[in-house]
Coordinates of C-alpha atoms in Angstrom, one line a residue:
M319 CA 102.1 29.4 110.3
P320 CA 99.3 31.4 109.3
Q321 CA 99.4 33.9 106.6
R322 CA 98.7 37.7 106.8
S323 CA 95.6 39.2 105.0
S324 CA 95.9 41.0 102.3
S325 CA 94.0 43.8 104.1
A326 CA 96.4 43.8 107.2
E327 CA 99.3 44.6 104.5
R328 CA 97.2 47.1 102.6
D329 CA 96.6 48.8 106.1
E330 CA 100.0 48.9 106.7
A331 CA 101.4 49.8 103.5
L332 CA 99.3 53.5 104.0
P333 CA 100.4 55.7 106.5
A334 CA 98.3 55.6 109.6
P335 CA 96.7 59.4 109.5
I336 CA 94.9 58.0 106.3
A337 CA 94.9 54.4 106.2
F338 CA 91.8 54.1 108.7
L339 CA 89.7 55.6 105.7
L340 CA 89.8 52.0 104.2
H341 CA 87.4 50.8 106.8
Y342 CA 85.2 53.4 105.6
G343 CA 85.0 53.0 102.0
V344 CA 87.4 55.3 100.6
D345 CA 89.2 53.9 97.0
P346 CA 92.9 52.2 98.0
L347 CA 94.4 53.8 94.9
V348 CA 92.9 57.5 95.9
L349 CA 94.9 56.9 99.6
A350 CA 97.6 55.6 97.8
I351 CA 98.2 58.2 95.6
A352 CA 97.8 60.8 98.2
A353 CA 100.6 58.5 100.6
Q354 CA 103.0 59.0 97.5
E355 CA 102.3 62.5 96.8
A356 CA 102.9 62.9 100.5
E357 CA 106.5 61.3 100.5
Q358 CA 107.3 63.2 97.3
L359 CA 106.4 66.5 98.6
A360 CA 107.4 66.1 102.4
V361 CA 104.0 66.8 103.8
P362 CA 101.7 64.9 105.8
P363 CA 99.5 62.4 103.8
E364 CA 96.3 64.1 104.9
T365 CA 97.1 67.3 103.7
A366 CA 97.8 65.6 100.6
L367 CA 94.5 64.0 100.5
L368 CA 92.1 66.8 101.8
S369 CA 94.2 69.3 99.2
S370 CA 93.2 66.5 96.3
G371 CA 89.5 67.4 96.6
R372 CA 88.6 63.5 96.4
V373 CA 88.0 63.5 100.1
Q374 CA 85.9 66.0 101.7
E375 CA 87.1 67.5 105.2
V376 CA 83.7 66.5 107.3
F377 CA 83.6 63.0 106.1
F378 CA 87.3 62.8 106.7
Y379 CA 86.8 63.7 110.5
S380 CA 83.5 62.5 111.0
N381 CA 84.9 59.5 110.6
L382 CA 88.3 59.9 112.2
A383 CA 86.5 61.0 115.5
D384 CA 84.9 57.3 114.8
F385 CA 87.7 55.5 115.0
L386 CA 89.0 57.2 117.6
G387 CA 86.0 56.3 119.5
L388 CA 85.2 60.1 120.1
D389 CA 82.4 62.2 119.6
F390 CA 82.2 64.4 116.4
S391 CA 80.7 68.2 116.2
V392 CA 80.3 71.1 114.0
S393 CA 78.1 72.7 115.8
Q394 CA 78.4 75.9 118.0
I395 CA 80.1 75.8 120.8
R396 CA 81.5 77.4 123.6
L397 CA 84.7 77.9 124.0
A398 CA 86.7 78.3 127.1
P399 CA 88.0 81.8 128.2
G400 CA 91.6 82.9 127.8
L401 CA 91.7 81.3 124.3
R402 CA 94.8 81.6 122.3
Y403 CA 94.2 83.3 119.0
P404 CA 95.2 82.4 116.5
A405 CA 98.0 79.8 117.9
S406 CA 95.1 77.6 118.8
I407 CA 94.0 77.4 115.0
H408 CA 97.7 76.6 114.2
L409 CA 97.9 73.7 116.9
G410 CA 94.4 72.7 116.3
F411 CA 93.1 72.4 119.6
A412 CA 90.8 74.4 121.9
A413 CA 89.8 74.3 125.5
L414 CA 86.0 74.0 126.1
V415 CA 83.7 75.6 128.9
R416 CA 83.1 73.0 131.5
E417 CA 79.4 72.9 130.9
H418 CA 79.9 70.8 127.9
G419 CA 81.1 67.9 129.9
K420 CA 84.4 67.6 127.8
S421 CA 87.5 69.6 127.9
W422 CA 89.0 70.1 124.7
L423 CA 87.9 70.3 120.9
L424 CA 90.3 68.7 118.5
A425 CA 91.0 69.2 114.8
P426 CA 94.0 67.4 114.4
R427 CA 96.5 67.6 111.8
G428 CA 100.2 67.1 111.2
A429 CA 102.4 65.9 114.4
L430 CA 99.0 65.9 116.5
L431 CA 97.0 63.6 114.0
A432 CA 100.1 61.3 114.0
E433 CA 100.6 61.1 117.7
L434 CA 96.7 60.4 118.4
M435 CA 97.0 57.5 115.3
A436 CA 100.2 56.2 117.1
R437 CA 98.5 56.0 120.6
R438 CA 95.4 54.5 119.0
A439 CA 97.9 52.0 117.4
R440 CA 99.5 51.1 120.9
G441 CA 96.1 50.2 122.2
E442 CA 95.3 53.4 124.5
R443 CA 91.8 54.5 124.7
F444 CA 91.2 58.0 124.7
S445 CA 89.4 60.1 127.0
S446 CA 85.7 61.1 126.5
Q447 CA 86.8 64.8 127.4
F448 CA 88.1 65.2 123.5
I449 CA 85.6 66.0 120.8
I450 CA 86.7 66.0 117.0
T451 CA 86.0 68.5 114.4
T452 CA 87.1 70.2 111.3
P453 CA 89.8 72.7 111.1
T454 CA 87.7 75.2 109.1
H455 CA 85.0 74.7 112.2
L456 CA 87.7 75.1 114.8
S457 CA 88.7 78.3 113.0
G458 CA 85.6 79.5 112.3
L459 CA 84.7 79.6 116.4
L460 CA 87.9 80.6 117.4
R461 CA 87.6 83.7 115.0
R462 CA 84.0 84.4 116.4
A463 CA 85.3 84.0 120.0
A464 CA 88.1 86.4 119.3
T465 CA 86.4 89.5 117.4
A466 CA 87.7 91.7 119.7
P467 CA 91.4 91.3 119.4
I468 CA 90.8 90.6 115.6
L469 CA 89.4 93.8 115.2
R470 CA 91.8 95.6 117.2
E471 CA 95.0 94.1 115.5
A472 CA 93.2 94.5 112.0
S473 CA 92.8 98.1 111.9
L474 CA 95.3 98.9 114.7
S475 CA 98.5 97.0 114.8
L476 CA 100.4 99.9 112.7
A477 CA 98.6 102.9 114.2
A478 CA 99.0 101.9 117.7
L479 CA 102.6 100.6 117.5
D480 CA 103.9 103.3 115.6
P481 CA 101.5 106.2 114.8
S482 CA 103.6 108.4 112.2
L483 CA 103.4 105.4 109.7
S484 CA 100.1 105.1 109.4
A485 CA 97.4 107.2 107.4
K486 CA 95.2 107.1 110.5
A487 CA 96.9 110.4 112.1
G488 CA 96.1 112.8 108.9
L489 CA 98.4 115.6 108.8
S490 CA 100.7 116.9 111.8
S491 CA 100.3 120.3 112.8
A492 CA 103.8 120.9 111.3
Q493 CA 102.2 119.6 107.9
C494 CA 99.4 121.8 108.2
G495 CA 101.5 124.8 108.8
V496 CA 103.4 123.9 105.8
A497 CA 100.7 123.6 103.4
M498 CA 99.0 127.1 104.4
V499 CA 102.5 128.8 104.3
A500 CA 103.0 127.0 100.7
I501 CA 98.9 128.1 99.7
A502 CA 99.5 131.5 100.9
G503 CA 102.7 132.1 99.5
T504 CA 101.7 130.5 95.9
T505 CA 98.5 132.7 95.8
F506 CA 101.0 136.2 96.7
A507 CA 103.4 135.0 94.4
F508 CA 100.8 134.9 91.2
G509 CA 98.8 137.8 92.6
L510 CA 100.9 140.6 94.3
A511 CA 104.3 139.8 94.3
P512 CA 106.7 141.3 92.3
L513 CA 107.8 139.4 89.0
P514 CA 111.3 138.4 90.3
V515 CA 109.5 136.4 93.5
F516 CA 107.1 135.0 91.0
I517 CA 109.7 133.9 88.7
S518 CA 111.7 132.5 91.7
L519 CA 109.2 130.4 93.2
S520 CA 108.5 129.3 89.2
L521 CA 111.7 128.3 89.2
T522 CA 111.6 126.1 92.2
M523 CA 108.5 124.4 91.4
T524 CA 109.6 124.0 87.8
G525 CA 113.0 122.2 89.3
L526 CA 111.5 120.1 91.1
F527 CA 109.3 118.7 88.6
L528 CA 112.1 118.2 86.2
A529 CA 114.2 116.7 88.6
S530 CA 111.1 114.1 88.8
I531 CA 110.8 113.5 85.4
W532 CA 114.5 113.0 85.3
L533 CA 114.3 110.1 87.7
R534 CA 111.4 108.8 85.4
L535 CA 114.1 108.9 82.3
F536 CA 116.7 107.3 84.6
A537 CA 114.3 104.5 85.8
G538 CA 113.6 103.7 81.9
A539 CA 117.2 103.6 81.3
A540 CA 117.9 101.1 84.1
S541 CA 114.9 99.3 83.1
G542 CA 116.8 97.9 80.2
V543 CA 120.1 97.1 82.2
R544 CA 120.1 93.1 82.2
T545 CA 121.2 91.6 85.4
N546 CA 122.8 88.5 86.5
E547 CA 120.2 86.5 87.5
Q548 CA 120.3 83.2 85.6
D549 CA 117.6 80.8 85.6
G550 CA 118.6 77.7 87.8
P551 CA 117.6 74.2 87.5
G552 CA 114.0 74.0 88.9
V553 CA 113.2 73.2 92.8
E554 CA 112.0 69.9 93.6
G555 CA 108.4 70.0 95.0
R556 CA 109.7 68.6 98.6
W557 CA 112.1 71.6 99.1
L558 CA 109.2 74.2 97.6
P559 CA 107.8 76.6 100.5
H560 CA 104.0 76.1 101.6
Y561 CA 102.4 79.1 100.0
S562 CA 99.5 81.4 101.2
I563 CA 97.4 83.1 98.9
V564 CA 94.8 85.9 100.0
V565 CA 92.1 87.2 98.0
A566 CA 90.2 89.9 99.4
L567 CA 86.8 90.0 98.0
H568 CA 83.8 92.4 98.2
Q569 CA 80.4 91.8 96.2
E570 CA 82.4 89.9 93.6
S571 CA 80.2 87.0 93.0
R572 CA 80.2 87.3 89.7
V573 CA 83.7 86.5 89.3
V574 CA 84.0 83.8 91.8
P575 CA 84.4 80.7 89.2
Q576 CA 86.9 82.5 87.1
L577 CA 89.0 83.2 90.3
V578 CA 89.0 79.7 91.4
Q579 CA 89.9 78.4 87.9
A580 CA 92.6 80.6 87.8
L581 CA 93.8 79.3 90.9
N582 CA 93.4 76.0 90.2
S583 CA 95.4 76.1 87.3
L584 CA 98.4 77.6 88.9
D585 CA 101.5 75.1 88.7
Y586 CA 102.3 74.7 92.1
P587 CA 101.4 71.6 94.7
R588 CA 98.1 71.8 96.1
S589 CA 99.2 70.1 99.2
K590 CA 101.4 73.0 99.7
L591 CA 98.6 75.8 98.9
D592 CA 96.5 77.9 101.7
I593 CA 94.0 79.8 100.1
K594 CA 92.3 82.1 102.0
F595 CA 89.3 84.3 100.8
V596 CA 88.3 87.6 102.9
L597 CA 85.0 88.5 103.1
E598 CA 82.7 91.2 104.6
H599 CA 80.1 90.2 106.9
D600 CA 77.3 91.2 104.7
D601 CA 78.2 90.0 101.5
A602 CA 75.8 86.9 101.4
A603 CA 76.2 86.7 97.7
T604 CA 79.9 86.4 96.9
R605 CA 79.5 83.7 100.0
L606 CA 76.9 82.0 98.3
A607 CA 79.3 81.8 95.4
I608 CA 82.0 80.0 97.2
E609 CA 80.1 77.8 98.9
V610 CA 78.3 76.0 95.7
L611 CA 81.5 75.2 94.3
D612 CA 82.3 72.8 97.7
L613 CA 86.1 73.6 97.3
P614 CA 88.8 71.4 98.6
A615 CA 90.1 71.7 102.1
H616 CA 93.2 74.1 101.4
F617 CA 90.6 77.0 100.3
E618 CA 89.2 78.4 103.8
T619 CA 86.8 81.4 103.5
I620 CA 87.4 84.0 106.2
V621 CA 84.3 86.5 107.4
A622 CA 85.7 89.8 108.5
P623 CA 83.7 91.1 111.4
N624 CA 82.0 94.4 110.9
G625 CA 84.2 97.2 111.8
W626 CA 86.2 100.4 110.6
P627 CA 87.8 101.4 108.6
R628 CA 86.0 99.1 105.8
T629 CA 89.0 98.6 103.5
K630 CA 90.8 96.2 101.8
P631 CA 94.0 96.3 103.6
R632 CA 92.0 96.0 107.1
A633 CA 90.4 92.6 105.6
L634 CA 94.2 91.5 104.6
N635 CA 95.3 92.2 107.9
I636 CA 92.6 89.7 109.4
A637 CA 93.6 87.2 106.9
L638 CA 97.6 87.5 107.9
P639 CA 97.5 85.9 111.2
L640 CA 95.8 83.0 110.1
A641 CA 98.3 82.2 106.9
R642 CA 100.2 79.3 106.9
G643 CA 102.7 79.7 104.3
E644 CA 106.3 80.7 104.7
L645 CA 105.7 82.8 101.5
L646 CA 102.5 84.9 100.9
V647 CA 101.1 86.4 98.0
I648 CA 97.9 89.0 97.2
F649 CA 95.5 88.7 94.4
D650 CA 92.7 90.7 93.3
A651 CA 89.5 89.3 92.4
E652 CA 89.3 89.5 88.7
D653 CA 93.2 88.3 88.4
V654 CA 94.5 85.6 86.0
P655 CA 98.3 85.2 87.2
G656 CA 100.4 83.3 84.9
R657 CA 101.0 79.5 85.5
S658 CA 104.0 79.4 87.2
Q659 CA 104.4 82.7 88.8
L660 CA 104.5 80.9 92.1
R661 CA 107.1 78.3 91.5
E662 CA 109.3 81.5 89.5
A663 CA 108.7 83.4 93.2
A664 CA 109.4 80.5 95.5
E665 CA 112.6 79.4 93.8
R666 CA 113.3 83.3 93.6
F667 CA 113.0 83.6 97.4
L668 CA 115.0 80.2 98.1
H669 CA 118.5 81.8 96.1
A670 CA 118.1 85.4 97.3
P671 CA 119.3 87.1 100.7
A672 CA 116.9 87.3 103.6
D673 CA 116.2 91.1 102.7
L674 CA 114.3 90.3 99.6
A675 CA 110.9 90.7 101.1
C676 CA 108.7 91.1 98.1
L677 CA 108.5 90.3 94.6
Q678 CA 106.3 92.4 92.5
A679 CA 105.0 90.4 89.5
R680 CA 104.0 92.3 86.1
L681 CA 100.5 93.6 85.8
A682 CA 98.5 93.7 82.4
I683 CA 95.4 94.7 81.3
D684 CA 93.2 92.1 79.8
N685 CA 90.5 93.4 78.5
I686 CA 92.1 95.8 76.2
E687 CA 89.4 96.4 73.3
D688 CA 86.9 97.3 75.7
S689 CA 87.0 101.1 75.4
W690 CA 89.2 103.6 74.5
L691 CA 90.3 104.2 78.5
T692 CA 91.3 100.3 78.8
R693 CA 93.5 100.7 75.6
L694 CA 95.1 103.8 77.4
F695 CA 95.2 101.6 80.8
A696 CA 97.1 99.1 78.9
I697 CA 99.6 101.5 77.8
E698 CA 100.1 102.9 81.5
Y699 CA 100.5 99.4 83.0
A700 CA 102.9 98.7 80.5
A701 CA 104.9 101.9 81.4
L702 CA 104.6 101.3 85.0
F703 CA 105.3 97.6 85.6
D704 CA 107.5 97.0 82.5
V705 CA 109.5 99.9 82.5
L706 CA 109.1 102.2 85.7
N707 CA 109.5 99.9 88.3
P708 CA 112.0 97.6 87.2
G709 CA 113.8 100.7 86.7
L710 CA 113.4 101.9 90.2
A711 CA 114.3 98.2 91.5
R712 CA 117.4 98.4 89.0
L713 CA 118.5 102.0 90.8
G714 CA 118.0 100.3 94.2
L715 CA 115.2 102.5 94.9
P716 CA 112.1 102.0 96.7
V717 CA 109.1 100.6 94.6
P718 CA 105.7 101.6 95.0
L719 CA 103.6 98.2 95.1
G720 CA 101.1 97.6 93.0
G721 CA 97.9 96.6 94.7
S722 CA 97.9 92.6 93.5
S723 CA 100.5 89.8 92.8
N724 CA 102.7 91.3 95.6
H725 CA 104.8 88.3 96.8
F726 CA 106.0 88.3 100.5
R727 CA 108.1 86.5 102.8
T728 CA 105.7 86.3 105.7
S729 CA 107.8 86.8 108.4
A730 CA 108.8 90.2 106.6
L731 CA 105.2 91.1 106.4
R732 CA 104.5 90.5 109.8
K733 CA 107.4 92.3 111.2
V734 CA 106.1 95.9 109.1
R735 CA 102.6 94.9 111.0
G736 CA 101.3 94.0 107.7
W737 CA 99.1 96.8 105.7
D738 CA 97.9 100.0 107.0
A739 CA 94.4 99.7 107.1
W740 CA 93.9 103.3 107.1
N741 CA 95.8 103.9 103.9
V742 CA 93.4 103.4 100.7
T743 CA 96.3 102.5 98.4
E744 CA 97.9 100.2 100.8
D745 CA 100.0 98.7 98.3
A746 CA 102.3 101.8 97.5
D747 CA 102.4 102.4 101.5
L748 CA 103.3 99.0 102.3
G749 CA 106.6 99.1 99.1
L750 CA 107.7 102.1 100.9
R751 CA 107.8 101.2 104.6
L752 CA 109.4 97.9 103.5
A753 CA 112.2 99.7 102.5
R754 CA 112.2 102.2 105.7
Y755 CA 112.5 98.7 107.7
G756 CA 115.3 97.6 105.9
F757 CA 113.9 95.2 102.9
H758 CA 114.5 95.2 99.5
V759 CA 111.4 95.1 96.6
D760 CA 112.5 93.4 93.3
I761 CA 110.5 92.3 90.3
L762 CA 109.2 89.4 89.1
Q763 CA 109.2 88.2 85.5
S764 CA 105.9 86.6 85.5
S765 CA 102.7 88.7 84.2
T766 CA 99.3 88.6 85.9
R767 CA 96.1 89.8 83.7
E768 CA 93.7 92.2 85.4
E769 CA 90.4 93.7 84.0
A770 CA 90.5 97.5 83.6
P771 CA 87.6 99.5 84.0
A772 CA 85.8 100.5 80.6
R773 CA 83.3 103.4 81.8
L774 CA 84.3 106.5 82.8
H775 CA 82.8 106.5 85.6
A776 CA 84.2 103.5 86.9
W777 CA 87.4 104.4 85.7
L778 CA 87.5 107.6 87.5
T779 CA 86.0 106.1 90.7
Q780 CA 89.2 104.1 91.0
R781 CA 91.5 106.7 90.0
R782 CA 90.1 109.0 92.8
R783 CA 90.6 106.3 95.1
W784 CA 94.3 105.8 93.8
S785 CA 94.9 109.2 94.2
K786 CA 93.6 110.0 97.7
G787 CA 96.0 106.7 98.9
W788 CA 99.0 108.7 97.3
L789 CA 98.4 111.8 99.4
Q790 CA 97.8 109.5 102.3
T791 CA 101.1 108.3 101.2
F792 CA 102.8 111.4 100.9
I793 CA 101.5 112.8 104.3
T794 CA 102.9 109.7 105.9
L795 CA 106.3 109.7 104.6
T796 CA 107.1 113.4 105.1
R797 CA 105.9 113.6 108.4
D798 CA 109.1 113.1 110.1
P799 CA 111.9 114.3 107.4
P800 CA 114.8 113.5 109.6
R801 CA 113.7 110.2 110.6
L802 CA 112.7 109.4 106.8
F803 CA 116.3 110.2 106.4
A804 CA 117.7 108.1 108.5
E805 CA 115.9 105.0 107.7
L806 CA 116.1 105.5 104.2
G807 CA 119.6 107.7 103.5
V808 CA 119.1 111.0 101.7
L809 CA 119.2 109.8 98.0
K810 CA 116.7 107.1 98.7
S811 CA 114.5 109.4 100.4
L812 CA 114.8 112.5 98.0
A813 CA 114.2 109.7 95.3
T814 CA 111.0 108.6 96.8
A815 CA 109.8 112.2 97.6
L816 CA 110.2 113.5 94.0
L817 CA 108.6 110.0 92.4
L818 CA 105.6 110.8 94.7
S819 CA 105.5 114.2 94.0
G820 CA 105.2 113.4 90.6
L821 CA 101.8 111.4 91.6
V822 CA 100.7 114.1 94.2
I823 CA 101.5 117.5 93.3
A824 CA 101.8 117.4 89.3
P825 CA 98.2 115.8 88.6
P826 CA 96.4 118.8 89.8
L827 CA 98.5 121.4 87.8
W828 CA 98.1 119.4 84.8
P829 CA 95.5 121.9 83.4
F830 CA 97.7 124.8 84.2
F831 CA 100.6 123.3 82.1
T832 CA 98.4 122.3 79.2
V833 CA 97.4 125.7 78.9
V834 CA 101.2 127.1 79.0
L835 CA 102.1 124.5 76.7
G836 CA 99.0 125.7 74.5
Y837 CA 100.5 129.6 74.8
V838 CA 103.7 128.6 74.0
L839 CA 102.6 126.4 70.9
Y840 CA 100.3 129.4 69.7
R841 CA 102.9 132.3 70.6
G842 CA 106.3 131.0 70.6
V843 CA 108.9 131.4 73.1
P844 CA 108.7 134.1 75.1
T845 CA 111.5 136.6 75.1
S846 CA 113.3 137.1 78.2
D847 CA 115.1 140.5 78.9
T848 CA 117.1 139.2 82.3
T849 CA 119.0 136.3 83.6
L850 CA 116.8 135.2 85.9
S851 CA 113.7 135.4 83.3
L852 CA 116.0 133.7 80.8
L853 CA 117.0 130.8 83.4
A854 CA 112.9 130.4 84.2
T855 CA 112.0 130.0 80.8
A856 CA 114.9 127.8 79.6
L857 CA 113.4 125.7 82.6
W858 CA 110.0 126.0 81.6
I859 CA 110.6 124.6 77.9
S860 CA 113.1 122.2 79.5
A861 CA 109.9 120.7 82.0
L862 CA 107.5 120.6 79.2
F863 CA 109.9 118.9 76.7
F864 CA 111.5 116.3 78.6
G865 CA 108.2 115.9 80.4
A866 CA 106.3 114.9 77.5
A867 CA 109.1 112.7 76.1
S868 CA 109.6 111.1 79.3
I869 CA 105.6 110.4 79.2
L870 CA 106.1 109.1 75.3
W871 CA 109.4 107.4 75.8
L872 CA 108.2 105.3 78.8
A873 CA 105.1 104.4 77.1
L874 CA 106.8 103.0 73.7
I875 CA 109.1 101.1 75.7
G876 CA 106.3 99.3 77.7
M877 CA 104.1 98.7 74.7
K878 CA 107.0 97.2 72.9
R879 CA 107.9 95.1 75.7
R880 CA 104.3 94.0 76.0
K881 CA 103.7 93.9 72.1
L882 CA 101.3 96.6 72.1
L883 CA 102.7 98.9 69.7
H884 CA 99.6 98.3 67.6
L885 CA 97.9 100.8 70.1
W886 CA 100.0 103.6 69.3
P887 CA 97.0 105.8 67.6
S888 CA 95.4 105.8 71.2
L889 CA 98.5 107.9 72.1
S890 CA 97.0 111.0 70.8
L891 CA 94.4 110.8 73.4
L892 CA 97.0 110.9 76.4
P893 CA 96.5 114.8 77.0
I894 CA 92.9 113.4 77.7
H895 CA 94.0 111.0 79.8
Y896 CA 96.1 113.1 81.7
L897 CA 93.3 116.3 82.0
L898 CA 90.9 113.5 83.4
T899 CA 93.6 112.2 85.8
S900 CA 94.0 115.7 87.3
L901 CA 90.2 115.7 87.7
A902 CA 90.5 112.5 89.6
A903 CA 93.2 114.2 91.7
W904 CA 90.9 117.1 92.4
L905 CA 88.2 114.8 93.6
A906 CA 91.2 113.0 95.8
L907 CA 92.0 116.2 97.6
Y908 CA 88.2 116.7 98.3
D909 CA 87.5 113.2 99.5
L910 CA 91.1 113.5 101.4
F911 CA 89.5 116.0 103.9
L912 CA 85.5 114.7 104.2
S913 CA 86.2 111.0 104.0
P914 CA 89.7 110.1 103.6
Y915 CA 89.3 106.2 104.9
Y916 CA 86.0 105.5 102.4
W917 CA 86.9 103.1 99.7
H918 CA 85.4 103.5 96.3
K919 CA 84.6 99.9 95.0
T920 CA 85.6 98.9 91.4
E921 CA 83.1 96.5 90.1
H922 CA 84.7 93.6 88.3
G923 CA 83.0 90.7 85.7
L924 CA 82.2 93.2 83.3
A925 CA 84.6 92.8 80.4
K926 CA 83.4 92.4 76.9
T927 CA 86.9 91.4 75.4
S928 CA 90.2 89.0 77.1
R929 CA 93.4 89.0 75.7
T930 CA 93.8 86.0 77.7
A931 CA 90.8 84.1 75.9
D932 CA 91.9 85.0 72.6
A933 CA 95.3 83.8 73.1
G934 CA 93.9 80.3 74.1
K935 CA 91.7 80.2 71.0
D936 CA 94.6 81.0 68.8
E937 CA 96.7 77.7 70.8
R938 CA 93.7 75.7 70.4

């Protein structure tokens, strides 16, 4: 009886979608490792192999074409009209125009690749109407052919579906009327109105600010309440969902190597990662910085077509239809997420009810020692992401998201139409819109370290954009109050309005509050000769006292939890910080009318110090 060759036995031991590479000089051990990983993680073997980086995508598909007896091409080729975008990218094939003499362009993977290999094993000969290409090239061809619908969906998907939920609509006529009446009434009260009218207006404004302050205090208290969540046993790799990572990059060539290193350090199976870098069409430097790294196949660079508005949320919307993961996370270019962050988020989602749509990781400043601004930034982030946001989540209230490390169920994100391309603080808007759709946002324990602007001009530019986005979010939220109450309920609606009022209305008035506080400290508490004036004085004093107390209390709690109590001398600079924030708010008001959708870019890669790097040195 003839003996079977060891080569034949080796071919049969490997999955067919990768076994053919033995004939093209690939090390059998590399293929065996990929096959084992594919079995353990329940992924296609070619996905495990290509994500390992040991075999490049072009090498794999060019040899696949040769093995199947088909042509291979990564050149420009015309696709037939009526293409199905983005379905053809996910399916792995697209129709060609007849002039090429071919009918179909294939970039097979998963079930399609397995079927082709099975047909070849049965001895079938493939039609010469097929051309093989890489998934990356097929995606690029389809995106170029679908430029018009991509631009339309990325910019107008939400605005066209429901204009009242998009910042594109601007102020409604009713809102303009209310704003004009409020400005006229305030001017009259401060200049010409009798004293009782002035005091009544003062009482109303002070009461609103006091309510906003108390909301922050309640959130601070709730943030310390322990939940019943227990750390269960780790989920096996085969049950972990596929995860898409989207990073919008613009003029970020300086930090690309650091970003790739941070993403490669994540404790998550690479064969279950789908990483999208979204670049602007004219950002050649960042594109080159990515290309020179020769990244594995689970990295994909998506070039956003030239369009308007040129904002981060528009870039994210371009990537959303291409995401292959059941979960999706947004990172910024300079981010260094915790190694286990994706795994922690995935396990939370697997055990959570379906209405949990988003987990916000905690953001922390890395370059704390760069300047007094970065130290104050670190304190501010500690108060926001370690105290206020967790407290809002514990109270069951809507949470305005931070701009990074938002982990989503991809299905929920698509249901709410992704991000509003016309809102320059798209994160806060999205967090509130998720709540309006009945979804829940919670907090993830894991942290992501970010770089804060160390120079005043860069800080002011960034804060100016944030303030403009909060204004846009406030306008969108209050455009239709009855609908808001119906969607969120009265309590959540009022709490959200109070929270945004503290971000929108209070900052421009901080100089006025500072003058009043200085006057009270210098002259003493004014005497009150009527019940109304006595009530106004009591409310003013309460607002000033509790306002200052809430700022310091939340800051100290956050500093303690983030191990930043050594920065306590920087608290003396908070008045300067808030006056600068007020300046940014006034500049944002100016921008809102003259350039509402302009994106003020923050430059990264300028940090001089790094808490993460210092910790790494200490460990070593």
